[in-house]
Coordinates of C-alpha atoms in Angstrom, one line a residue:
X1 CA -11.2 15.9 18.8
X2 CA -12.9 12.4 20.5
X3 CA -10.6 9.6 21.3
X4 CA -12.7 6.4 20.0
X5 CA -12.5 3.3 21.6
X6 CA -14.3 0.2 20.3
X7 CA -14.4 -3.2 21.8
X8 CA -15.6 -6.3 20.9
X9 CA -15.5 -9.9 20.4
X10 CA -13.7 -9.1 17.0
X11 CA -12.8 -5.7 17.2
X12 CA -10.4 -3.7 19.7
X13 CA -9.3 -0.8 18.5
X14 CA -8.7 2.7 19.8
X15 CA -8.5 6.2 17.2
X16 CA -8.8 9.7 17.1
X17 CA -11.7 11.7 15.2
X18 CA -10.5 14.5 14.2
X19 CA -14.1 16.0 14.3
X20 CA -17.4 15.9 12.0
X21 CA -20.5 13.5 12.0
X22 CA -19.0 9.7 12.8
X23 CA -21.5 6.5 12.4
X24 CA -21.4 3.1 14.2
X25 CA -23.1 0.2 12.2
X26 CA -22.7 -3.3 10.6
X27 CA -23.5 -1.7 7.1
X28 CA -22.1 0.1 4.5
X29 CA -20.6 3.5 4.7
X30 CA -23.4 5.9 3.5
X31 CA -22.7 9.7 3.9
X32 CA -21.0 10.5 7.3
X33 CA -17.7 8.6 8.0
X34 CA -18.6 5.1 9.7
X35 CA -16.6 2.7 11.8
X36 CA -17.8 -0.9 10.9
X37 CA -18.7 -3.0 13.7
X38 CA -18.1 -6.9 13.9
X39 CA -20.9 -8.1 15.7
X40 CA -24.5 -9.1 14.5
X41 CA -25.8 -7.8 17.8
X42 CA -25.5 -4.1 16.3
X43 CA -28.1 -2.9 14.0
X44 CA -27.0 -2.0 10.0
X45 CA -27.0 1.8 11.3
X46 CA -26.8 2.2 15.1
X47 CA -25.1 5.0 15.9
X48 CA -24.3 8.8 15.1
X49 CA -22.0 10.3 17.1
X50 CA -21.3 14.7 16.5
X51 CA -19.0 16.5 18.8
X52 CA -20.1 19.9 20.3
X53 CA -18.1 22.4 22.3
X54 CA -17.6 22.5 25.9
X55 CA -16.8 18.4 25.8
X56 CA -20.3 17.4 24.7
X57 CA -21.1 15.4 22.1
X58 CA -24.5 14.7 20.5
X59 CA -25.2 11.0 19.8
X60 CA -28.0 9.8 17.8
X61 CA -30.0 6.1 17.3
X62 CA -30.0 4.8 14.0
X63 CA -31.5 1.8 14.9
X64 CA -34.9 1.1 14.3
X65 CA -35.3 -1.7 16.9
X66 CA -32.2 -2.1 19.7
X67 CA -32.2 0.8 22.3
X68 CA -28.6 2.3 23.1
X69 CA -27.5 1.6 26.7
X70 CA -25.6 4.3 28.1
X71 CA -23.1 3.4 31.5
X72 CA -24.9 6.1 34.3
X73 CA -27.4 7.4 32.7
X74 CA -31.4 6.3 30.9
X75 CA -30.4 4.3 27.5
X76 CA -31.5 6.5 24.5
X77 CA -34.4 4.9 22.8
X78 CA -35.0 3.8 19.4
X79 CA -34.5 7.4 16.6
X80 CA -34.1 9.6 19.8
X81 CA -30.8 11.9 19.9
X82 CA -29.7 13.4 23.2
X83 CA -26.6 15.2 23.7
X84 CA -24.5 14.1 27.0
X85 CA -21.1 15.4 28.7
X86 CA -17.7 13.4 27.8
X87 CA -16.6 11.0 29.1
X88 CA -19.1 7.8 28.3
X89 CA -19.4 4.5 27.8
X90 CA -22.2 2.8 25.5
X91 CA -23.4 -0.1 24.9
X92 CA -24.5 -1.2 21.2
X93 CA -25.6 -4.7 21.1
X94 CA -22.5 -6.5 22.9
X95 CA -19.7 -4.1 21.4
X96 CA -18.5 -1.5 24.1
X97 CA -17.5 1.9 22.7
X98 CA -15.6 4.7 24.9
X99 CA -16.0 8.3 23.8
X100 CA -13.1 10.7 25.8
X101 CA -12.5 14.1 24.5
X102 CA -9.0 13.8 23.0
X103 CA -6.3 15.0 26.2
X104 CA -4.1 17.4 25.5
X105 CA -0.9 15.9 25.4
X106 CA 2.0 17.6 23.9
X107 CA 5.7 17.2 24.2
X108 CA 8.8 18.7 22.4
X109 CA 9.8 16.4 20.2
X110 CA 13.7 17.8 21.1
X111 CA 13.3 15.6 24.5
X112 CA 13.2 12.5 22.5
X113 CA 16.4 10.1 21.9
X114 CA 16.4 7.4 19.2
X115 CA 18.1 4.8 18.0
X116 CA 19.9 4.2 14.5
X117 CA 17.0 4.3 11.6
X118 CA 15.6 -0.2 11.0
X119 CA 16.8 -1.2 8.0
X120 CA 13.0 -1.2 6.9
X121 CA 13.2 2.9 7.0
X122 CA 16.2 3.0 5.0
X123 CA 16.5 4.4 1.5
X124 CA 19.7 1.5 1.2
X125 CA 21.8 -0.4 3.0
X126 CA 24.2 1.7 5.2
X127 CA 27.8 -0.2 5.6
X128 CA 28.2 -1.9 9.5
X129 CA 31.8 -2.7 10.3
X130 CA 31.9 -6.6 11.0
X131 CA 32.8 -8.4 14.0
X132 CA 36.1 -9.3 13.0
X133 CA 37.2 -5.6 12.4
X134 CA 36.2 -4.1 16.2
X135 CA 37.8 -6.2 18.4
X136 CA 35.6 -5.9 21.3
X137 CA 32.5 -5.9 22.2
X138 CA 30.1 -4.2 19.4
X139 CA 27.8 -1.4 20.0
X140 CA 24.3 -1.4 20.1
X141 CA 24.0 -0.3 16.8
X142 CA 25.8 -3.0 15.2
X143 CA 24.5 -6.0 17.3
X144 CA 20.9 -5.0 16.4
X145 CA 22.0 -4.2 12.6
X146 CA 23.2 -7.5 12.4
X147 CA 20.8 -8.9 14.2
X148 CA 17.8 -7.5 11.9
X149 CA 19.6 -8.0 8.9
X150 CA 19.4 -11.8 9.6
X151 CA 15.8 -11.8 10.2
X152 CA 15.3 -10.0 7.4
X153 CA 17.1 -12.1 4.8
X154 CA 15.8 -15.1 6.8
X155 CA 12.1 -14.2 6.8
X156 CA 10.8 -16.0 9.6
X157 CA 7.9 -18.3 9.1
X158 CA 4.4 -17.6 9.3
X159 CA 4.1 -17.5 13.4
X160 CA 1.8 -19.9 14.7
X161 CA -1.6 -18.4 17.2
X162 CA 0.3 -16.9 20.1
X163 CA 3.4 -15.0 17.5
X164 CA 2.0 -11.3 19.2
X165 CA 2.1 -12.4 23.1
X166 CA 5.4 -13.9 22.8
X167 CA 6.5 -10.5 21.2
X168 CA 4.8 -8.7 24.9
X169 CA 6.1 -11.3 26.8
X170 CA 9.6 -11.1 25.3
X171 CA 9.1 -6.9 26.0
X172 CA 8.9 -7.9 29.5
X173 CA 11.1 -10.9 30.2
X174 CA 13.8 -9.9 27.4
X175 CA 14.3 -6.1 27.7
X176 CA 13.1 -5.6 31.6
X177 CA 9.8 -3.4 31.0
X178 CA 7.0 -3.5 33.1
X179 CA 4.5 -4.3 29.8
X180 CA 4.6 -4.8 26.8
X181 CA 2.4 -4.2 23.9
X182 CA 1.9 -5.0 20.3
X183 CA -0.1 -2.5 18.4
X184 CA -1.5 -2.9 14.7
X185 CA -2.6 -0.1 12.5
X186 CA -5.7 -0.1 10.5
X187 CA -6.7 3.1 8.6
X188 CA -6.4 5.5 11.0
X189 CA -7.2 3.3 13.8
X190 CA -4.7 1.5 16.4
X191 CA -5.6 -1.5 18.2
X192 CA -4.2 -3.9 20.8
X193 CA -3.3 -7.7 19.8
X194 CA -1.4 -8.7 22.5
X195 CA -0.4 -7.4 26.4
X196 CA 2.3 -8.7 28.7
X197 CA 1.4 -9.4 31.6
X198 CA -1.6 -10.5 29.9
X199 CA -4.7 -8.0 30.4
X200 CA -7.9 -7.1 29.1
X201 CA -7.1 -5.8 25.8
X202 CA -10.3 -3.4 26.5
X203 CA -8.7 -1.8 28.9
X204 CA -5.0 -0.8 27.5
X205 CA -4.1 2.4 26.9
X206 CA -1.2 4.1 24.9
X207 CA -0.1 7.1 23.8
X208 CA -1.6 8.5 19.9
X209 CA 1.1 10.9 20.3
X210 CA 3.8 8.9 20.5
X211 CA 2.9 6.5 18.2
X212 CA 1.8 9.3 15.5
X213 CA 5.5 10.6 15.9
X214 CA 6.5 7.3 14.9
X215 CA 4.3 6.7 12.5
X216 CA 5.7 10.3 10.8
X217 CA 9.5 9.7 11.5
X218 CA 9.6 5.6 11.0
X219 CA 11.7 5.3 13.7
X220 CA 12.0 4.1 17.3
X221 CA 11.7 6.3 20.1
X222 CA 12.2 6.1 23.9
X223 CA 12.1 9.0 26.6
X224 CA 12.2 9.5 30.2
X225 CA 8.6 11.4 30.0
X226 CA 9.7 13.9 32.9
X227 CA 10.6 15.9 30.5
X228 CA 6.6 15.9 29.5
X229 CA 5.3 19.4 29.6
X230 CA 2.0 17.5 30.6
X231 CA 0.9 13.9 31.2
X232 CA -2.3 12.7 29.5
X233 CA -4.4 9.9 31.0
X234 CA -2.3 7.7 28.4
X235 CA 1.0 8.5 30.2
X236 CA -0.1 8.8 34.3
X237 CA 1.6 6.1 36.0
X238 CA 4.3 5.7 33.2
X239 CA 7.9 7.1 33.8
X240 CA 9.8 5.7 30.5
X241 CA 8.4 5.1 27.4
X242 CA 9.8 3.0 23.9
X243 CA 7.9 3.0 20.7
X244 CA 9.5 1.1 17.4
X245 CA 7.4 0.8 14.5
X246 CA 6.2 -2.6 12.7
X247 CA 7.0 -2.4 9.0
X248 CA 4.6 -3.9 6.4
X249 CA 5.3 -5.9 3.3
X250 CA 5.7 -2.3 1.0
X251 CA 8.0 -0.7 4.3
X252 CA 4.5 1.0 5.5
X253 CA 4.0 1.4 9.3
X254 CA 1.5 -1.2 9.9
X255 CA 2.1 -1.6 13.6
X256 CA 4.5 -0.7 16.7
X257 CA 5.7 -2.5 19.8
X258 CA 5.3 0.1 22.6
X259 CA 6.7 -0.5 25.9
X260 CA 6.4 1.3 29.3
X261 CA 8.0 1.5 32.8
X262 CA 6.2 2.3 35.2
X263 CA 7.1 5.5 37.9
X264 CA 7.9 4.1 41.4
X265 CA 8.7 7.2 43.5
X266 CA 12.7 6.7 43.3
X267 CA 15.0 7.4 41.3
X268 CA 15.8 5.2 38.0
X269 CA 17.4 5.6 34.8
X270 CA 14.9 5.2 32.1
X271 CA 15.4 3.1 29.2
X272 CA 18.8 2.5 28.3
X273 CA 19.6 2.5 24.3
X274 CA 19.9 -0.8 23.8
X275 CA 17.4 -2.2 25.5
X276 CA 15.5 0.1 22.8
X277 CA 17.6 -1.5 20.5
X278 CA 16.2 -4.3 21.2
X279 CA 12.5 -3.6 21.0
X280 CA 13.9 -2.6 17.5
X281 CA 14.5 -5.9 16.5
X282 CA 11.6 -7.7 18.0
X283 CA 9.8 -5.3 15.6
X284 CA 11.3 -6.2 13.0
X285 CA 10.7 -10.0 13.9
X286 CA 6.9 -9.2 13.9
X287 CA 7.3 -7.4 10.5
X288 CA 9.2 -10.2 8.8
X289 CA 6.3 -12.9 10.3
X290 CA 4.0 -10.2 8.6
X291 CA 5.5 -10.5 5.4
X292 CA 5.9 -14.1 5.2
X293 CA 2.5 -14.9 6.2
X294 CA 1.5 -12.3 3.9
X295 CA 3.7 -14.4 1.0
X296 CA 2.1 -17.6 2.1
X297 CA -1.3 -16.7 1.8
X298 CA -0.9 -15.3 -1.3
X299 CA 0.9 -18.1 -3.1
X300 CA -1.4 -20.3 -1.9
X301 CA -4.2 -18.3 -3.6
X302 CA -2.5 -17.8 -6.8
X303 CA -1.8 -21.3 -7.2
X304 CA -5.3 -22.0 -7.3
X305 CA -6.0 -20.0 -10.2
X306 CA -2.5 -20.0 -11.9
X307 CA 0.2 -22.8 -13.0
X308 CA 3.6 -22.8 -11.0
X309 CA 5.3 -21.1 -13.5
X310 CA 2.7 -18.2 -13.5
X311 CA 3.0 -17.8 -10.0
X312 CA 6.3 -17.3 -9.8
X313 CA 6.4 -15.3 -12.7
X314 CA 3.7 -12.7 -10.5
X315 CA 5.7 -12.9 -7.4
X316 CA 8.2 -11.1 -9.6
X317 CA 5.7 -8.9 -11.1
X318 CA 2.6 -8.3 -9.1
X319 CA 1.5 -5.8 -11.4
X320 CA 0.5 -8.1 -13.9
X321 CA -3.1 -8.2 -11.7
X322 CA -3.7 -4.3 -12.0
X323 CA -7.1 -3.9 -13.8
X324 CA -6.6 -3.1 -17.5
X325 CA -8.4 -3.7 -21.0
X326 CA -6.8 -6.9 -22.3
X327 CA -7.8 -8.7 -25.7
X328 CA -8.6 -12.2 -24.1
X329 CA -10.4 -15.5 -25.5
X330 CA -12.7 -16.8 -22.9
X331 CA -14.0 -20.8 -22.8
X332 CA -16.8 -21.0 -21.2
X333 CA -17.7 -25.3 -20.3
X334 CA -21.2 -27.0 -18.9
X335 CA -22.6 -30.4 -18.6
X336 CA -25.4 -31.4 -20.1
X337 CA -28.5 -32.3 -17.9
X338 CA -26.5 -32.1 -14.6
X339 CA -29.3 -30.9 -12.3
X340 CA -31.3 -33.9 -13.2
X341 CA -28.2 -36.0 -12.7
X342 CA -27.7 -34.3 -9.1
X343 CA -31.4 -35.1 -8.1
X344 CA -31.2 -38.7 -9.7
X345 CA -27.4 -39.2 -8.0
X346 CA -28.1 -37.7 -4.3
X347 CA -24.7 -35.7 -2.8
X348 CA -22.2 -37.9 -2.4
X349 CA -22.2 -39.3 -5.7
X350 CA -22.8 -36.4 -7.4
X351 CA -19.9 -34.5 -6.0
X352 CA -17.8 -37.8 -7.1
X353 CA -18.8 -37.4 -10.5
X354 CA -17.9 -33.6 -10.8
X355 CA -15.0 -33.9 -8.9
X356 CA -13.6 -36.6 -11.4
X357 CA -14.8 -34.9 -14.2
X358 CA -13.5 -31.2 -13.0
X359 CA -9.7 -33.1 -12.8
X360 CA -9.6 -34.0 -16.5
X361 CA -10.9 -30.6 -18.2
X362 CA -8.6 -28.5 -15.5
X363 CA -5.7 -31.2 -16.4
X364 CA -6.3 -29.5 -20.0
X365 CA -6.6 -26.3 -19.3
X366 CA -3.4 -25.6 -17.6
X367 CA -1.4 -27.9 -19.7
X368 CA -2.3 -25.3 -22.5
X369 CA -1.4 -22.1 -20.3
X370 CA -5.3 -21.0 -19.2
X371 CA -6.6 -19.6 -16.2
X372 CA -9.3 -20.8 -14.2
X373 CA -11.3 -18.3 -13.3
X374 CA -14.4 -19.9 -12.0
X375 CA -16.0 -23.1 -11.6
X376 CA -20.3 -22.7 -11.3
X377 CA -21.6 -26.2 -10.2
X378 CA -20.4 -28.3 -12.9
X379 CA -19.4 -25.5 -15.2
X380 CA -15.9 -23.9 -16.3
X381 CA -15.1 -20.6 -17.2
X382 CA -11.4 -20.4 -18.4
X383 CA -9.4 -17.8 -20.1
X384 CA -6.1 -17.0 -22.0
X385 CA -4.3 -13.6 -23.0
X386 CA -4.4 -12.6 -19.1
X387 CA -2.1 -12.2 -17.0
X388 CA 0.8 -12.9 -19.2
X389 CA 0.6 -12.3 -23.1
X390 CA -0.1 -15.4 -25.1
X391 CA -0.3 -14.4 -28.7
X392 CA -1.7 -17.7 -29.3
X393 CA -4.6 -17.2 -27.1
X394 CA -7.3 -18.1 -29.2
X395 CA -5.2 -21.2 -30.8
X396 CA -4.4 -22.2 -27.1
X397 CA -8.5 -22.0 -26.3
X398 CA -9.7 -24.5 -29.1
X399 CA -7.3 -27.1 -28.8
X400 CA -7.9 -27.4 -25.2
X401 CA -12.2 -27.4 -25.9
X402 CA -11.0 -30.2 -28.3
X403 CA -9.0 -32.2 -26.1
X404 CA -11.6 -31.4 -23.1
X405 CA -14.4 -33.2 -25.1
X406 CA -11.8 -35.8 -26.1
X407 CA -12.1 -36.6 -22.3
X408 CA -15.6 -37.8 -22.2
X409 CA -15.4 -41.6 -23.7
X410 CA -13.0 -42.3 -20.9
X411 CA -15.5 -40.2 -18.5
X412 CA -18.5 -42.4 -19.9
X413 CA -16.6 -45.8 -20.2
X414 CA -16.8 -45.1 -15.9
X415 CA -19.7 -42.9 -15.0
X416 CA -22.0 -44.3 -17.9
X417 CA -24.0 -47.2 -15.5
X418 CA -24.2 -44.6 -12.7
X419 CA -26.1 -42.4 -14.6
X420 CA -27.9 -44.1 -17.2
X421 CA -26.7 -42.4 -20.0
X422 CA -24.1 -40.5 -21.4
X423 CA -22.1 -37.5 -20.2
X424 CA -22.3 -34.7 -22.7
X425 CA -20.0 -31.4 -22.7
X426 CA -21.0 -28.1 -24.0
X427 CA -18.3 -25.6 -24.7
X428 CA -18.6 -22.1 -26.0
X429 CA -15.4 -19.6 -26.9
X430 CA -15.3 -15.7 -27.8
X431 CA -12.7 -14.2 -28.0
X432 CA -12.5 -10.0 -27.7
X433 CA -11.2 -7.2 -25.3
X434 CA -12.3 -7.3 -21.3
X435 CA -11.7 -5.3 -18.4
X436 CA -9.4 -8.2 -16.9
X437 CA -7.7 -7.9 -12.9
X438 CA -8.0 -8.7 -9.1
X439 CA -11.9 -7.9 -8.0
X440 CA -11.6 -10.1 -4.9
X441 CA -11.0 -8.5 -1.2
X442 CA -8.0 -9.4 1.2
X443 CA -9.2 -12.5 2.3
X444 CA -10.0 -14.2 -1.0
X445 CA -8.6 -13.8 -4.4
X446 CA -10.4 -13.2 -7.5
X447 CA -9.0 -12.4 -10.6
X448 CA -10.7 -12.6 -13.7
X449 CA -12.4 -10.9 -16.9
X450 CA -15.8 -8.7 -16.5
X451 CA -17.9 -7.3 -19.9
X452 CA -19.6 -8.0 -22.8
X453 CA -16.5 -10.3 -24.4
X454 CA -17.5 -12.9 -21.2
X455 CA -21.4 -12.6 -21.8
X456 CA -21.2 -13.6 -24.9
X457 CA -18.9 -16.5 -24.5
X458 CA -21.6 -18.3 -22.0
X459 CA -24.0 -17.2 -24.7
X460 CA -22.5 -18.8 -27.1
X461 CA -22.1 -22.5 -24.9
X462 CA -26.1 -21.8 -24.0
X463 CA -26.2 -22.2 -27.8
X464 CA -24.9 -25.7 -27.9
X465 CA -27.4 -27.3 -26.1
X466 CA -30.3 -25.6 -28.2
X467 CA -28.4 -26.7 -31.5
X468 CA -26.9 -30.2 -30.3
X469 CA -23.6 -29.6 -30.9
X470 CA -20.6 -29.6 -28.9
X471 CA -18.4 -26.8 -29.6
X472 CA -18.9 -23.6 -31.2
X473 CA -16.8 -20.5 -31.6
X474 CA -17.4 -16.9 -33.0
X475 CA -15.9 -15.1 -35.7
X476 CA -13.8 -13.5 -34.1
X477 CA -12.1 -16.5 -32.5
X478 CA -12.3 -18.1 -35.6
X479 CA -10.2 -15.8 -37.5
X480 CA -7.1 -15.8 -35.3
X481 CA -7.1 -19.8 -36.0
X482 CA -5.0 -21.5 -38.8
X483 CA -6.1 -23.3 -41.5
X484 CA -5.3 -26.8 -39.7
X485 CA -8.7 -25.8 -38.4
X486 CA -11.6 -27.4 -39.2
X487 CA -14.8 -24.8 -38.8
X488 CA -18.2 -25.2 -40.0
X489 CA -20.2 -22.1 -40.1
X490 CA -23.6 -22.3 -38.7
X491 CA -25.5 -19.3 -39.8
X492 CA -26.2 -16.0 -37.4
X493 CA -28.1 -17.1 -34.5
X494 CA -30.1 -15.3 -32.3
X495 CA -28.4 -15.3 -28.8
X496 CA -30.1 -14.4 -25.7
X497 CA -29.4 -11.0 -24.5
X498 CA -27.9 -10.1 -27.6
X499 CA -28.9 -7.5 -29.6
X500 CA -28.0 -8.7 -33.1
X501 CA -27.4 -12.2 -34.4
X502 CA -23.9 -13.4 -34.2
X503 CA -21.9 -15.5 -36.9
X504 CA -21.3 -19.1 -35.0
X505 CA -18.7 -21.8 -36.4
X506 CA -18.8 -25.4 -35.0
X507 CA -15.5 -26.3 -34.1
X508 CA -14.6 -29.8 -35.6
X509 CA -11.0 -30.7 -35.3
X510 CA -7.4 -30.0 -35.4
X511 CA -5.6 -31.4 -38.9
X512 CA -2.2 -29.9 -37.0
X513 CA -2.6 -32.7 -33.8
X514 CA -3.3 -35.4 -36.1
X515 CA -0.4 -38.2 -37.0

């Protein structure tokens, strides 16, 4: 096994491979495994890296124009592969990556103590006398109960830049360690975020056995490590040791706090339980500042796609967004001659005008329950039936098209002068079954409808330009409307990328709205 250390700018993260053909690159994953590196000085592929026995390792250049320096010995040119002894330092681009065969470190797990399980590893609440029944001074146990059960309900808010070296800083100042860490788990992959006293985040170390022990019994654990068997790299200098795990918004491990004291030739005792109490409860402080800035950031993107009652209704129910098939009717909305307009306008105006004219259709669109799922320049695409049922979908969709286009005298009365003509909307609606859920990443939301049902929506609004009417609809949206609506049937048209003709209805009012 390699220990794998990776250090840049962006990235600094330390792992074990396990063994088997690894690649180093700023592109995608192909067939080997790959670590994904944050800098634009490193090539798409850059780097293969196989172990061999005897602490060697073969490392090949992917690159097919940057060199691969190599600390102590000649770099390895561009498609060369040499194979070198462990350990070594290389040099791809300005990331820094540390191969060490993986020490053999090994304890019995009999020689560690613990502390009471964090509320976050429990199955339920377990019952804590209170204050006013012991009389005295509470144990450990209780204090840090107490104390985490507060934080917990309380949720503390999103921490601001420096949240992680407070939580060192407090490891050393608050509980009397010599440093303090805060670890964070990604994949396989731990990496340092903060250090007290502050150091070169490069250059920590920590032990992957401890923290995989953790990471299996979701629990703190502290030690005097003379009880070690042996002493990796990880572990020389250090004589006590706490690790408490960092608890994500489903209970995962996502993190630890790891503490150390440092061996000074005399005797000591160790780590004391509650001072690894107390580690335990600074983790769970970084874990509830996870959560909650978790919760932020995701309300703040569903609210811009969903109204305030939708959004509450998927913090209850977050399953709504799982991918499904979902009968949906889809609205698809464009202005009429808006890249003249743009070039005729310049910027600033333009994005006046579509700003002002993007607040009145969106005004109508979530008054009547619809989703914005995109806007394209100085088009809408909207939909209804998704997340939440709405039997009325299709009902919901045409008497919003209807009050969107009744927004265009007042649009014209303003913007009429400044263009030099009249503002004209196009809508199109289909409505039919999509594949409907979240296709965005982690750092930006995007939850919408994919297939054939949204094709032929924008279809259908392309048609209203070529036939010089406003709204049209298709059968099948036309046949889950009432009679209060008035349709006129314009023939099977030819739509582009359509393979047959499709029945189209102009849209021309609603008798129900009407005094």
């Amino acid at each position: 096994m390699l220990t794998i250390a990776v250090h840049n700018q962006r990235q600094n993260q330390q792992f074990v491979h396990a063994g088997g053909p690894l690649e180093f690159g700023r592109g995608p994953q192909r067939r080997a495994r790959r670590v994904l590196i944050e800098d634009l000085s490193v090539s798409r592929d850059h780097l293969r890296v196989e172990e061999l026995p005897e602490g060697r390792v073969r490392l090949e250049n992917l690159s097919t124009k940057k060199e691969i320096a190599v600390e102590g010995r000649p770099s390895i040119g561009i498609g060369a592969c040499q194979e070198l002894d462990l350990p070594l330092r290389l040099a791809l681009g300005d990331t820094l990556i540390e191969l060490k065969p993986e020490p053999g470190e090994s304890f019995d797990t009999g020689t560690l103590l613990t502390v009471s399980v964090p509320l976050a590893g429990l199955s339920e609440a377990r019952g804590f006398r209170p204050l006013s029944d012991l009389g005295e001074a509470p144990a450990p146990e209780n204090l840090a109960h107490w104390l985490e059960t507060v934080i917990s309900l309380q949720r503390l808010p999103a921490g601001s830049g420096d949240f992680h070296e407070q939580t060192a800083r407090a490891l050393v100042d608050l509980v009397g360690l010599d440093q303090g860490l805060v670890l964070l788990r990604r994949e396989e992959a731990w990496r340092a975020v903060a250090c007290h006293p502050p150091a070169d985040l490069a250059q920590t170390s920590f032990s992957r056995t401890l923290l995989t022990h953790v990471l299996q019994e979701r629990r703190t654990f502290y030690q005097s490590l003379d009880s070690l068997p042996v002493r990796s790299e990880s572990l020389g200098k250090v004589e006590a040791v706490v690790v408490s795990p960092i608890f994500g918004v489903e209970d995962e491990v996502v993190g630890a706090l790891y503490g150390t004291r440092n061996w000074r030739g005399g005797p000591t005792d160790g780590i004391r339980p509650l001072q690894a109490q107390v580690v335990q409860l600074l983790a769970a402080a970084v874990g509830a500042n996870l959560v909650r800035t978790l919760a932020t950031r995701t309300r703040v993107q569903f609210e811009q796609f969903f109204s305030p009652e939708l959004v509450r209704e998927l913090e209850r129910n977050p399953d709504l967004l799982e991918g499904r098939d979902q009968e949906v009717t889809i609205l698809v909305s464009d202005l009429r001659g808006f890249t003249r307009m743009a070039q005729q306008l310049g910027p600033q105006t333009t994005c006046r005008l579509v700003r002002d004219m993007m607040e009145r259709l969106t005004e109508q669109i979530a008054r009547s329950g619809g989703v914005i799922v995109d806007y394209a320049g100085d088009g809408i695409l909207a939909m209804w039936n998704a997340p939440t049922p709405q039997p009325d979908h299709a009902v919901r969709a045409c008497r919003t098209a209807l009050d969107m286009l009744a927004e265009m005298p007042a649009l014209n009365e303003r913007w009429q002068k400044v263009v030099g003509g009249l503002l004209e909307l196009g809508v199109g609606i289909n409505t039919g079954m999509a594949q409907v859920g979240n296709t965005g990443s982690s750092r930006k939301f995007k939850y919408g409808p994919h297939g054939h049902t949204v094709n032929l929506a924008s279809r259908v609004q392309d048609a209203t330009k070529k036939m010089g009417l406003p709204l049209l609809i298709t059968a099948s949206t036309r046949e889950r409307l009432p009679a209060a609506f008035a349709t006129r049937c314009v023939g099977q048209i030819s739509l582009t990328g359509v393979a047959e003709p499709v029945a189209l209805y102009e849209l021309c009012g609603d008798t129900s709205t009407q005094p």
